Short mmCIF file of C-alpha atoms and ligand atoms in Angstrom, two decimals:
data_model
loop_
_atom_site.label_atom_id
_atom_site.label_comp_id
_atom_site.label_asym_id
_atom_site.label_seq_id
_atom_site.Cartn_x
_atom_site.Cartn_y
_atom_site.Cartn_z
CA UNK Z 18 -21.36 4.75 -11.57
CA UNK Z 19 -17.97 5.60 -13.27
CA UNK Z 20 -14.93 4.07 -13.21
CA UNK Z 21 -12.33 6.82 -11.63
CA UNK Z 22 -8.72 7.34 -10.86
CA UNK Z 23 -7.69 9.28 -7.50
CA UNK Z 24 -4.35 10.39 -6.34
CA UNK Z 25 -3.17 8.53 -2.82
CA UNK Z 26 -0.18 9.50 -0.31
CA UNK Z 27 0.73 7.57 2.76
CA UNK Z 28 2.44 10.32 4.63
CA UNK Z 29 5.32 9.33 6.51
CA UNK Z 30 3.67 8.79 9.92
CA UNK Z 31 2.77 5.88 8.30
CA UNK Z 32 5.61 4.70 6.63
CA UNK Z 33 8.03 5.49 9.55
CA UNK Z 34 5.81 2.88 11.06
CA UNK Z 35 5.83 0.37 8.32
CA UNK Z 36 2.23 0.40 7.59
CA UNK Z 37 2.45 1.14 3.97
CA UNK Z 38 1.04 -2.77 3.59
CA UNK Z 39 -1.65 -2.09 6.18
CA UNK Z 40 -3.07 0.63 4.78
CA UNK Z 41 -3.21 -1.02 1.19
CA UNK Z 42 -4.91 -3.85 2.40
CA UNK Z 43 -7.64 -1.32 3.26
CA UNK Z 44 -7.36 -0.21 -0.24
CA UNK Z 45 -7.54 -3.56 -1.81
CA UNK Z 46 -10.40 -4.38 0.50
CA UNK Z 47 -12.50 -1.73 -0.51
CA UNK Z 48 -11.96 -2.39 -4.26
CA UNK Z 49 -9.70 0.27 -5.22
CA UNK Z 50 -6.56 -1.02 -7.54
CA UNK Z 51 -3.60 0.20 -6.77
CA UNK Z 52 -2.70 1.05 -10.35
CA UNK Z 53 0.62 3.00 -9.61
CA UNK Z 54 2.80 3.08 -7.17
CA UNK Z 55 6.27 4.62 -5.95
CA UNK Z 56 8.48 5.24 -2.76
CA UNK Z 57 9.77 9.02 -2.63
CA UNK Z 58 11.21 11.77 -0.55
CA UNK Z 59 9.83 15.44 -1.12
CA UNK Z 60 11.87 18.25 -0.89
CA UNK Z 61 10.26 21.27 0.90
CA UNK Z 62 9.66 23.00 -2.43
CA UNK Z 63 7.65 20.00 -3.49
CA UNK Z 64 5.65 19.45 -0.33
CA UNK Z 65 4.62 23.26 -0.55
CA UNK Z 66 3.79 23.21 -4.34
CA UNK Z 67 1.39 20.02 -3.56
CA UNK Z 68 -0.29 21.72 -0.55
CA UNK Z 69 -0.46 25.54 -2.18
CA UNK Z 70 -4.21 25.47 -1.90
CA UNK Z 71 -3.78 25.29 1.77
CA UNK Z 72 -0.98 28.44 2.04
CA UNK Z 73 -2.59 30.48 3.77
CA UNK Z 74 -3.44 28.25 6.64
CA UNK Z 75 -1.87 28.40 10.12
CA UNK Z 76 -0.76 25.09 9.55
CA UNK Z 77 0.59 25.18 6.02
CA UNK Z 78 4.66 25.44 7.51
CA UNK Z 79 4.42 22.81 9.94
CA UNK Z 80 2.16 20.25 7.11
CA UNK Z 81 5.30 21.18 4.70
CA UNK Z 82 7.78 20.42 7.10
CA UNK Z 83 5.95 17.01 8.35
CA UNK Z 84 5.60 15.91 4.41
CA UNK Z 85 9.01 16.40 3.74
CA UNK Z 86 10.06 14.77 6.76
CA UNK Z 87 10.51 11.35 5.80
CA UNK Z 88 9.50 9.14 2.91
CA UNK Z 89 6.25 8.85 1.21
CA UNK Z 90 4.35 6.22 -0.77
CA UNK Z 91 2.43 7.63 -3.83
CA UNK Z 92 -0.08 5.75 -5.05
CA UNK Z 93 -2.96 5.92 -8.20
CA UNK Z 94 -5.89 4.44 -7.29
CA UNK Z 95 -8.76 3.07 -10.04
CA UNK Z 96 -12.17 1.82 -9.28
CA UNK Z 97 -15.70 2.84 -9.46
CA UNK Z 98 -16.17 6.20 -8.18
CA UNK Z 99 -12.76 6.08 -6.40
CA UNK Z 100 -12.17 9.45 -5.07
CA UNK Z 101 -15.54 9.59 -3.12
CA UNK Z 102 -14.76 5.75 -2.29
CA UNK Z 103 -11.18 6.51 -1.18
CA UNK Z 104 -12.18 9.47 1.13
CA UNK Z 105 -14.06 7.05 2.71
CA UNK Z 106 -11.77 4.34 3.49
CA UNK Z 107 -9.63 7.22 4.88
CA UNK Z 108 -12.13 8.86 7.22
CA UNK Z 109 -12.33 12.03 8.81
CA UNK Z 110 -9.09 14.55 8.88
CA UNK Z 111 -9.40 14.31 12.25
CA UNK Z 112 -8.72 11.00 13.44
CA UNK Z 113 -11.13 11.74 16.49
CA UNK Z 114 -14.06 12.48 14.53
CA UNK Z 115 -12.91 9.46 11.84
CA UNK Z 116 -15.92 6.54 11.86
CA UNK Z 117 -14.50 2.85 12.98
CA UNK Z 118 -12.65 0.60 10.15
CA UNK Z 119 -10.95 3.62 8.47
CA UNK Z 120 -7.22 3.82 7.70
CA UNK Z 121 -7.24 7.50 9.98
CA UNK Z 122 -9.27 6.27 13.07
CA UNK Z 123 -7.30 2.66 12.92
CA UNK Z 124 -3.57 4.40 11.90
CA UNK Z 125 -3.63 8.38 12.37
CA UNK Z 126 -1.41 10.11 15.33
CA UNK Z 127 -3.14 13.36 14.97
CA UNK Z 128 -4.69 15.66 12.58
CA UNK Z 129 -1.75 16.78 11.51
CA UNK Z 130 -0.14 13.35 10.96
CA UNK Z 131 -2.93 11.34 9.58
CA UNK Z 132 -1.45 8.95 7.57
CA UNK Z 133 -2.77 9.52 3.91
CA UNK Z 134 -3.89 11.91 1.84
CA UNK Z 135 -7.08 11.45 -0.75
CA UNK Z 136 -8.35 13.80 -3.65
CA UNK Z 137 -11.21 15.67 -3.06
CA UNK Z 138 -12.33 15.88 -7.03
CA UNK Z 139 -11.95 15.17 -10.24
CA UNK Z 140 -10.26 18.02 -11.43
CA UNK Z 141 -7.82 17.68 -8.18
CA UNK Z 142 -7.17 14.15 -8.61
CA UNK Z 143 -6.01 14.64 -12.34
CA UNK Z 144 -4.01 17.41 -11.11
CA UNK Z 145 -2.18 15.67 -8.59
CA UNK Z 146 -1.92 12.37 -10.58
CA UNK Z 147 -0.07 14.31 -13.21
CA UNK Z 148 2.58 15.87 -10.71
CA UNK Z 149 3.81 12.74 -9.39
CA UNK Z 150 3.36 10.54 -12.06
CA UNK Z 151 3.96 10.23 -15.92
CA UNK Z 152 1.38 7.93 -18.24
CA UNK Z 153 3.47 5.39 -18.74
CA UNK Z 154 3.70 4.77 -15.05
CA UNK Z 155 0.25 4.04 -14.49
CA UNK Z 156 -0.33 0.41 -15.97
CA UNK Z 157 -3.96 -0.80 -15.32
P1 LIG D 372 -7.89 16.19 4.06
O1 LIG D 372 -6.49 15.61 4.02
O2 LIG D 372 -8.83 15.36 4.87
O3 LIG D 372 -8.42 16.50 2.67
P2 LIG D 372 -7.47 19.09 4.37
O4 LIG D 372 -7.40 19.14 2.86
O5 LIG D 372 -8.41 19.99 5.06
O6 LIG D 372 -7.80 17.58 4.86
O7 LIG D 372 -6.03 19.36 4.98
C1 LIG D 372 -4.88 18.84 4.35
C2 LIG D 372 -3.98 18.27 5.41
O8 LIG D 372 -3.51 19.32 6.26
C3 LIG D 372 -4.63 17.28 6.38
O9 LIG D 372 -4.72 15.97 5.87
C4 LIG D 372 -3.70 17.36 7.58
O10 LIG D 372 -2.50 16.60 7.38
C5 LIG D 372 -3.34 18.84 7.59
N1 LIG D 372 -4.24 19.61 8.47
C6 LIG D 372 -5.53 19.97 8.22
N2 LIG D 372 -6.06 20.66 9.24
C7 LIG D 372 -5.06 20.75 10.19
C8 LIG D 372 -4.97 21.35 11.47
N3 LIG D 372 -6.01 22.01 12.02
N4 LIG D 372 -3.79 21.25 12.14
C9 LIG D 372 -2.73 20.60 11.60
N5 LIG D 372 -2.76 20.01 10.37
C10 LIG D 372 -3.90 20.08 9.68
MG1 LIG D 373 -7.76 17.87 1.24
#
């Protein structure tokens, strides 16, 4: 076992709904510290950049658009083995598929608008932790 970081977004189906305290109750529950956090609004540019790995999807426009819709929260998360711990407190992409108790099966419209993102790996979640945030924002 290893303490980990991992890179969180709660997309803005969720915040539009003000469940950015619901789903980090989830994230407390499961032992995860929420050792960064910060309210922003992408521009297109930045939603694309973030999701370029997924460009050549059908969906890649309309997952843009949606990101830079509204408001996000994003979040660093620490813990022991968090990424693999976070994916699982998420659930499934697919809310349908998602098992019971997880923030996409309780929150997530669709599988478009599923409510948070998670990284899928080390090298991702350092990756995407050092986009949104600089060192001295994450404080332990
Ligand atoms: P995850 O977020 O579970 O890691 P992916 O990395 O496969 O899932 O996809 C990134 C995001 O793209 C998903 O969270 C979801 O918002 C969106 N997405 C994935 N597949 C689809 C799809 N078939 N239709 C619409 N949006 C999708
Ligand atoms: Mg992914």
């Amino acid at each position: 076992m290893a303490v980990q970081r991992t890179f969180s977004i709660i997309k803005p189906d969720a915040t539009r709904r003000n469940l950015t305290g619901a789903i980090n109750a989830k994230i407390e529950a499961a032992g995860l510290r929420i050792i960064a956090q910060k309210r922003i609004h992408m521009t297109a540019a930045q939603a694309g950049h973030f999701y370029a790995v997924h460009k050549a999807r059908p969906f890649y426009g309309e997952l843009c658009a949606f990101m830079a819709s509204e408001p996000v929260v994003v979040q660093v998360l620490e813990g022991e083995e968090a990424i693999a711990k976070y994916r699982e407190v998420m659930g499934a992409t697919d809310p349908a598929e998602a098992a019971a108790g997880t923030i996409r099966k309780d929150f997530a419209l669709s599988k478009g608008e599923n409510s948070v993102h998670g990284s899928d790996a080390p090298e991702t979640a350092a990756e995407e932790i050092a986009y949104f945030f600089a060192g001295l924002e994450l404080v332990g």
